[in-house]
Amino acid sequence: MAKANITFEDIDRTVSVPAGTRVIEVSEQVGAGIVYGCREGDCGTCIMHVQEGWHNLTEPSVLEEKVLKENMAGRHDRLACQAQIIGDCRIKPT
């Protein structure tokens, strides 16, 4: 299985994960500072900024694009609960 590296700038940690893993899953495992309220129905709280490698995440879905727009997210912002890692990237919580 293909692997990819994701670096969390807030905790200065790089982790190798299987391609297709959702960012939020890795964040929870390593204790990065991505906050989320999805489980409480507060969509949009897990917005993160992709510092490098934004093209190494899966394309945003229509729903993700809608939530990002509603939250006035920047060009390289993504939802950690939706973005899947397909190549090396560097992210930080917003």
Short mmCIF file of N, CA, C and O in Angstrom, two decimals:
data_model
loop_
_atom_site.label_atom_id
_atom_site.label_comp_id
_atom_site.label_asym_id
_atom_site.label_seq_id
_atom_site.Cartn_x
_atom_site.Cartn_y
_atom_site.Cartn_z
N MET A 1 0.84 -1.19 0.00
CA MET A 1 0.00 0.00 0.00
C MET A 1 0.88 1.25 0.00
O MET A 1 1.87 1.32 0.71
N ALA A 2 0.49 2.23 -0.79
CA ALA A 2 1.24 3.47 -0.89
C ALA A 2 1.18 4.24 0.43
O ALA A 2 0.19 4.19 1.14
N LYS A 3 2.27 4.92 0.73
CA LYS A 3 2.36 5.71 1.96
C LYS A 3 2.59 7.18 1.60
O LYS A 3 3.06 7.50 0.51
N ALA A 4 2.24 8.06 2.51
CA ALA A 4 2.47 9.49 2.35
C ALA A 4 2.83 10.07 3.71
O ALA A 4 2.43 9.54 4.75
N ASN A 5 3.57 11.17 3.69
CA ASN A 5 3.95 11.84 4.93
C ASN A 5 3.10 13.09 5.12
O ASN A 5 2.90 13.86 4.18
N ILE A 6 2.61 13.26 6.34
CA ILE A 6 1.88 14.48 6.69
C ILE A 6 2.59 15.11 7.88
O ILE A 6 2.94 14.41 8.85
N THR A 7 2.85 16.40 7.76
CA THR A 7 3.51 17.14 8.83
C THR A 7 2.51 18.10 9.45
O THR A 7 1.84 18.87 8.76
N PHE A 8 2.40 18.04 10.78
CA PHE A 8 1.55 18.94 11.54
C PHE A 8 2.44 20.03 12.12
O PHE A 8 3.25 19.76 13.01
N GLU A 9 2.33 21.24 11.60
CA GLU A 9 3.20 22.33 12.03
C GLU A 9 3.02 22.70 13.49
O GLU A 9 3.99 23.09 14.14
N ASP A 10 1.82 22.59 14.01
CA ASP A 10 1.58 23.03 15.38
C ASP A 10 2.32 22.18 16.41
O ASP A 10 2.65 22.66 17.48
N ILE A 11 2.59 20.92 16.09
CA ILE A 11 3.32 20.06 17.03
C ILE A 11 4.66 19.61 16.44
O ILE A 11 5.36 18.81 17.05
N ASP A 12 5.01 20.14 15.26
CA ASP A 12 6.27 19.83 14.58
C ASP A 12 6.51 18.33 14.51
O ASP A 12 7.54 17.81 14.95
N ARG A 13 5.51 17.62 13.96
CA ARG A 13 5.61 16.16 13.86
C ARG A 13 5.20 15.70 12.47
O ARG A 13 4.18 16.15 11.94
N THR A 14 6.00 14.80 11.91
CA THR A 14 5.71 14.20 10.61
C THR A 14 5.38 12.74 10.82
O THR A 14 6.07 12.04 11.55
N VAL A 15 4.30 12.29 10.16
CA VAL A 15 3.83 10.92 10.31
C VAL A 15 3.66 10.32 8.92
O VAL A 15 3.16 10.97 8.01
N SER A 16 4.06 9.06 8.78
CA SER A 16 3.84 8.32 7.54
C SER A 16 2.56 7.52 7.69
O SER A 16 2.38 6.79 8.67
N VAL A 17 1.65 7.70 6.73
CA VAL A 17 0.33 7.05 6.80
C VAL A 17 -0.01 6.41 5.45
O VAL A 17 0.52 6.80 4.43
N PRO A 18 -0.92 5.44 5.46
CA PRO A 18 -1.38 4.87 4.19
C PRO A 18 -2.13 5.93 3.38
O PRO A 18 -2.90 6.72 3.93
N ALA A 19 -1.88 5.97 2.08
CA ALA A 19 -2.61 6.89 1.20
C ALA A 19 -4.11 6.62 1.35
O ALA A 19 -4.54 5.48 1.47
N GLY A 20 -4.89 7.69 1.38
CA GLY A 20 -6.33 7.57 1.54
C GLY A 20 -6.81 7.81 2.96
O GLY A 20 -8.01 7.87 3.21
N THR A 21 -5.89 7.99 3.89
CA THR A 21 -6.25 8.26 5.28
C THR A 21 -6.76 9.69 5.41
O THR A 21 -6.20 10.61 4.82
N ARG A 22 -7.82 9.88 6.17
CA ARG A 22 -8.35 11.23 6.41
C ARG A 22 -7.45 11.96 7.42
O ARG A 22 -6.99 11.38 8.40
N VAL A 23 -7.23 13.23 7.17
CA VAL A 23 -6.35 14.04 8.02
C VAL A 23 -6.80 14.01 9.47
O VAL A 23 -5.99 13.88 10.39
N ILE A 24 -8.10 14.10 9.73
CA ILE A 24 -8.61 14.16 11.10
C ILE A 24 -8.22 12.90 11.89
O ILE A 24 -7.92 12.98 13.08
N GLU A 25 -8.20 11.76 11.22
CA GLU A 25 -7.83 10.51 11.90
C GLU A 25 -6.40 10.56 12.41
O GLU A 25 -6.12 10.16 13.54
N VAL A 26 -5.50 11.07 11.59
CA VAL A 26 -4.09 11.17 11.98
C VAL A 26 -3.93 12.22 13.07
O VAL A 26 -3.22 12.02 14.05
N SER A 27 -4.62 13.33 12.90
CA SER A 27 -4.55 14.41 13.89
C SER A 27 -4.94 13.91 15.28
O SER A 27 -4.27 14.22 16.27
N GLU A 28 -6.01 13.15 15.34
CA GLU A 28 -6.45 12.59 16.63
C GLU A 28 -5.39 11.67 17.22
O GLU A 28 -5.12 11.70 18.43
N GLN A 29 -4.78 10.84 16.40
CA GLN A 29 -3.79 9.86 16.88
C GLN A 29 -2.54 10.52 17.43
O GLN A 29 -1.97 10.03 18.40
N VAL A 30 -2.10 11.63 16.81
CA VAL A 30 -0.83 12.24 17.22
C VAL A 30 -1.01 13.45 18.14
O VAL A 30 -0.04 14.02 18.61
N GLY A 31 -2.26 13.84 18.39
CA GLY A 31 -2.50 14.96 19.31
C GLY A 31 -2.27 16.33 18.70
O GLY A 31 -1.94 17.28 19.41
N ALA A 32 -2.45 16.44 17.38
CA ALA A 32 -2.35 17.76 16.74
C ALA A 32 -3.55 18.60 17.15
O ALA A 32 -4.56 18.09 17.63
N GLY A 33 -3.46 19.90 16.92
CA GLY A 33 -4.47 20.83 17.43
C GLY A 33 -5.64 21.12 16.51
O GLY A 33 -6.20 22.21 16.57
N ILE A 34 -6.02 20.19 15.67
CA ILE A 34 -7.19 20.42 14.83
C ILE A 34 -8.44 20.17 15.67
O ILE A 34 -8.67 19.07 16.16
N VAL A 35 -9.23 21.21 15.83
CA VAL A 35 -10.46 21.13 16.61
C VAL A 35 -11.58 20.73 15.67
O VAL A 35 -11.60 21.12 14.51
N TYR A 36 -12.52 19.94 16.16
CA TYR A 36 -13.65 19.56 15.32
C TYR A 36 -14.89 19.39 16.18
O TYR A 36 -14.82 19.03 17.34
N GLY A 37 -16.03 19.70 15.58
CA GLY A 37 -17.30 19.56 16.26
C GLY A 37 -18.28 18.75 15.44
O GLY A 37 -19.48 18.80 15.68
N CYS A 38 -17.76 18.01 14.47
CA CYS A 38 -18.63 17.23 13.56
C CYS A 38 -19.58 16.33 14.33
O CYS A 38 -20.74 16.20 13.96
N ARG A 39 -19.08 15.72 15.34
CA ARG A 39 -19.88 14.75 16.08
C ARG A 39 -20.99 15.42 16.88
O ARG A 39 -21.91 14.76 17.34
N GLU A 40 -20.87 16.74 17.06
CA GLU A 40 -21.91 17.50 17.74
C GLU A 40 -22.74 18.31 16.75
O GLU A 40 -23.54 19.15 17.13
N GLY A 41 -22.52 18.10 15.45
CA GLY A 41 -23.29 18.79 14.42
C GLY A 41 -22.78 20.17 14.07
O GLY A 41 -23.49 20.96 13.45
N ASP A 42 -21.55 20.50 14.44
CA ASP A 42 -20.97 21.81 14.17
C ASP A 42 -19.98 21.72 13.01
O ASP A 42 -18.77 21.76 13.20
N CYS A 43 -20.50 21.56 11.81
CA CYS A 43 -19.65 21.38 10.62
C CYS A 43 -18.86 22.65 10.32
O CYS A 43 -19.38 23.76 10.42
N GLY A 44 -17.62 22.48 9.97
CA GLY A 44 -16.75 23.59 9.62
C GLY A 44 -15.71 23.92 10.67
O GLY A 44 -14.84 24.75 10.44
N THR A 45 -15.77 23.27 11.81
CA THR A 45 -14.82 23.59 12.88
C THR A 45 -13.43 23.01 12.62
O THR A 45 -12.47 23.47 13.21
N CYS A 46 -13.33 22.02 11.74
CA CYS A 46 -12.03 21.37 11.51
C CYS A 46 -11.28 21.95 10.31
O CYS A 46 -10.44 21.29 9.73
N ILE A 47 -11.57 23.20 9.97
CA ILE A 47 -10.84 23.83 8.86
C ILE A 47 -9.36 23.91 9.22
O ILE A 47 -8.98 24.29 10.32
N MET A 48 -8.54 23.51 8.27
CA MET A 48 -7.08 23.56 8.43
C MET A 48 -6.50 24.26 7.22
O MET A 48 -7.14 24.36 6.17
N HIS A 49 -5.30 24.78 7.37
CA HIS A 49 -4.61 25.42 6.25
C HIS A 49 -3.50 24.50 5.76
O HIS A 49 -2.69 24.02 6.55
N VAL A 50 -3.48 24.27 4.47
CA VAL A 50 -2.46 23.41 3.86
C VAL A 50 -1.29 24.30 3.44
O VAL A 50 -1.39 25.07 2.50
N GLN A 51 -0.19 24.20 4.17
CA GLN A 51 1.00 25.02 3.91
C GLN A 51 1.72 24.57 2.64
O GLN A 51 2.18 25.39 1.86
N GLU A 52 1.85 23.26 2.49
CA GLU A 52 2.53 22.68 1.33
C GLU A 52 1.82 21.40 0.95
O GLU A 52 1.32 20.67 1.81
N GLY A 53 1.79 21.12 -0.34
CA GLY A 53 1.24 19.86 -0.81
C GLY A 53 -0.28 19.83 -0.92
O GLY A 53 -0.88 18.76 -0.85
N TRP A 54 -0.92 20.98 -1.12
CA TRP A 54 -2.38 21.01 -1.20
C TRP A 54 -2.89 20.12 -2.33
O TRP A 54 -3.98 19.58 -2.26
N HIS A 55 -2.07 19.94 -3.36
CA HIS A 55 -2.45 19.06 -4.47
C HIS A 55 -2.30 17.58 -4.10
O HIS A 55 -2.68 16.72 -4.88
N ASN A 56 -1.75 17.30 -2.93
CA ASN A 56 -1.57 15.92 -2.46
C ASN A 56 -2.69 15.48 -1.53
O ASN A 56 -2.53 14.54 -0.75
N LEU A 57 -3.81 16.18 -1.59
CA LEU A 57 -5.02 15.78 -0.88
C LEU A 57 -6.09 15.52 -1.94
O LEU A 57 -6.03 16.07 -3.03
N THR A 58 -7.05 14.68 -1.61
CA THR A 58 -8.14 14.42 -2.55
C THR A 58 -8.88 15.72 -2.86
O THR A 58 -8.85 16.66 -2.07
N GLU A 59 -9.53 15.75 -4.00
CA GLU A 59 -10.31 16.93 -4.40
C GLU A 59 -11.46 17.13 -3.42
O GLU A 59 -12.07 16.16 -2.97
N PRO A 60 -11.79 18.38 -3.10
CA PRO A 60 -12.91 18.62 -2.20
C PRO A 60 -14.24 18.23 -2.85
O PRO A 60 -14.44 18.44 -4.05
N SER A 61 -15.13 17.68 -2.06
CA SER A 61 -16.46 17.34 -2.54
C SER A 61 -17.29 18.62 -2.65
O SER A 61 -16.90 19.68 -2.15
N VAL A 62 -18.45 18.51 -3.26
CA VAL A 62 -19.35 19.65 -3.36
C VAL A 62 -19.74 20.14 -1.97
O VAL A 62 -19.76 21.35 -1.70
N LEU A 63 -20.02 19.21 -1.06
CA LEU A 63 -20.38 19.58 0.31
C LEU A 63 -19.23 20.31 1.00
O LEU A 63 -19.43 21.34 1.66
N GLU A 64 -18.00 19.79 0.85
CA GLU A 64 -16.86 20.44 1.48
C GLU A 64 -16.68 21.85 0.93
O GLU A 64 -16.46 22.80 1.68
N GLU A 65 -16.78 22.02 -0.38
CA GLU A 65 -16.64 23.35 -0.98
C GLU A 65 -17.70 24.30 -0.43
O GLU A 65 -17.41 25.47 -0.17
N LYS A 66 -18.91 23.81 -0.23
CA LYS A 66 -20.00 24.62 0.31
C LYS A 66 -19.67 25.08 1.73
O LYS A 66 -19.81 26.26 2.07
N VAL A 67 -19.21 24.16 2.57
CA VAL A 67 -18.87 24.49 3.96
C VAL A 67 -17.70 25.47 4.00
O VAL A 67 -17.71 26.43 4.78
N LEU A 68 -16.70 25.25 3.17
CA LEU A 68 -15.55 26.16 3.13
C LEU A 68 -15.99 27.57 2.71
O LEU A 68 -15.57 28.56 3.31
N LYS A 69 -16.84 27.65 1.71
CA LYS A 69 -17.33 28.95 1.24
C LYS A 69 -18.13 29.64 2.34
O LYS A 69 -17.95 30.84 2.58
N GLU A 70 -19.01 28.91 3.01
CA GLU A 70 -19.82 29.48 4.08
C GLU A 70 -18.96 30.02 5.22
O GLU A 70 -19.35 30.95 5.92
N ASN A 71 -17.79 29.42 5.41
CA ASN A 71 -16.88 29.84 6.48
C ASN A 71 -15.80 30.79 5.99
O ASN A 71 -14.84 31.06 6.72
N MET A 72 -15.95 31.26 4.75
CA MET A 72 -15.00 32.20 4.14
C MET A 72 -13.56 31.71 4.24
O MET A 72 -12.63 32.46 4.57
N ALA A 73 -13.37 30.42 3.99
CA ALA A 73 -12.05 29.81 4.06
C ALA A 73 -11.17 30.30 2.91
O ALA A 73 -11.67 30.66 1.84
N GLY A 74 -9.88 30.25 3.13
CA GLY A 74 -8.92 30.66 2.11
C GLY A 74 -8.72 29.59 1.04
O GLY A 74 -9.23 28.47 1.14
N ARG A 75 -7.96 29.94 0.05
CA ARG A 75 -7.73 29.08 -1.12
C ARG A 75 -7.17 27.70 -0.76
O ARG A 75 -7.53 26.71 -1.36
N HIS A 76 -6.27 27.65 0.18
CA HIS A 76 -5.64 26.38 0.54
C HIS A 76 -6.14 25.83 1.87
O HIS A 76 -5.44 25.08 2.54
N ASP A 77 -7.34 26.22 2.26
CA ASP A 77 -7.96 25.67 3.46
C ASP A 77 -8.82 24.47 3.08
O ASP A 77 -9.41 24.43 2.01
N ARG A 78 -8.85 23.50 3.96
CA ARG A 78 -9.62 22.28 3.74
C ARG A 78 -10.26 21.84 5.05
O ARG A 78 -9.86 22.29 6.13
N LEU A 79 -11.23 20.94 4.94
CA LEU A 79 -11.82 20.31 6.13
C LEU A 79 -11.03 19.05 6.43
O LEU A 79 -10.91 18.16 5.58
N ALA A 80 -10.50 18.94 7.63
CA ALA A 80 -9.69 17.78 8.01
C ALA A 80 -10.51 16.50 8.01
O ALA A 80 -9.98 15.42 7.79
N CYS A 81 -11.82 16.62 8.24
CA CYS A 81 -12.66 15.43 8.27
C CYS A 81 -12.95 14.88 6.87
O CYS A 81 -13.38 13.74 6.72
N GLN A 82 -12.72 15.69 5.84
CA GLN A 82 -13.01 15.29 4.47
C GLN A 82 -11.75 15.00 3.66
O GLN A 82 -11.76 14.12 2.80
N ALA A 83 -10.69 15.76 3.87
CA ALA A 83 -9.48 15.64 3.06
C ALA A 83 -8.75 14.33 3.35
O ALA A 83 -8.47 14.01 4.50
N GLN A 84 -8.46 13.61 2.27
CA GLN A 84 -7.69 12.37 2.38
C GLN A 84 -6.30 12.61 1.81
O GLN A 84 -6.14 13.25 0.78
N ILE A 85 -5.32 12.06 2.49
CA ILE A 85 -3.92 12.25 2.13
C ILE A 85 -3.56 11.29 0.99
O ILE A 85 -3.74 10.08 1.11
N ILE A 86 -3.04 11.83 -0.11
CA ILE A 86 -2.60 10.98 -1.21
C ILE A 86 -1.12 11.21 -1.55
O ILE A 86 -0.56 10.53 -2.39
N GLY A 87 -0.51 12.17 -0.88
CA GLY A 87 0.91 12.47 -1.07
C GLY A 87 1.37 13.34 0.09
O GLY A 87 0.57 13.73 0.96
N ASP A 88 2.64 13.67 0.11
CA ASP A 88 3.22 14.44 1.21
C ASP A 88 2.59 15.83 1.30
O ASP A 88 2.35 16.50 0.29
N CYS A 89 2.32 16.25 2.54
CA CYS A 89 1.75 17.58 2.77
C CYS A 89 2.14 18.09 4.15
O CYS A 89 2.56 17.34 5.01
N ARG A 90 1.97 19.40 4.31
CA ARG A 90 2.26 20.09 5.58
C ARG A 90 1.05 20.94 5.90
O ARG A 90 0.63 21.76 5.09
N ILE A 91 0.48 20.74 7.09
CA ILE A 91 -0.73 21.46 7.45
C ILE A 91 -0.59 22.12 8.82
O ILE A 91 0.29 21.77 9.61
N LYS A 92 -1.51 23.07 9.08
CA LYS A 92 -1.60 23.66 10.42
C LYS A 92 -3.05 23.99 10.69
O LYS A 92 -3.81 24.31 9.78
N PRO A 93 -3.46 23.88 11.94
CA PRO A 93 -4.83 24.25 12.29
C PRO A 93 -5.05 25.73 12.04
O PRO A 93 -4.12 26.53 12.09
N THR A 94 -6.30 26.11 11.79
CA THR A 94 -6.58 27.55 11.62
C THR A 94 -7.07 28.13 12.92
O THR A 94 -7.40 27.44 13.84
#
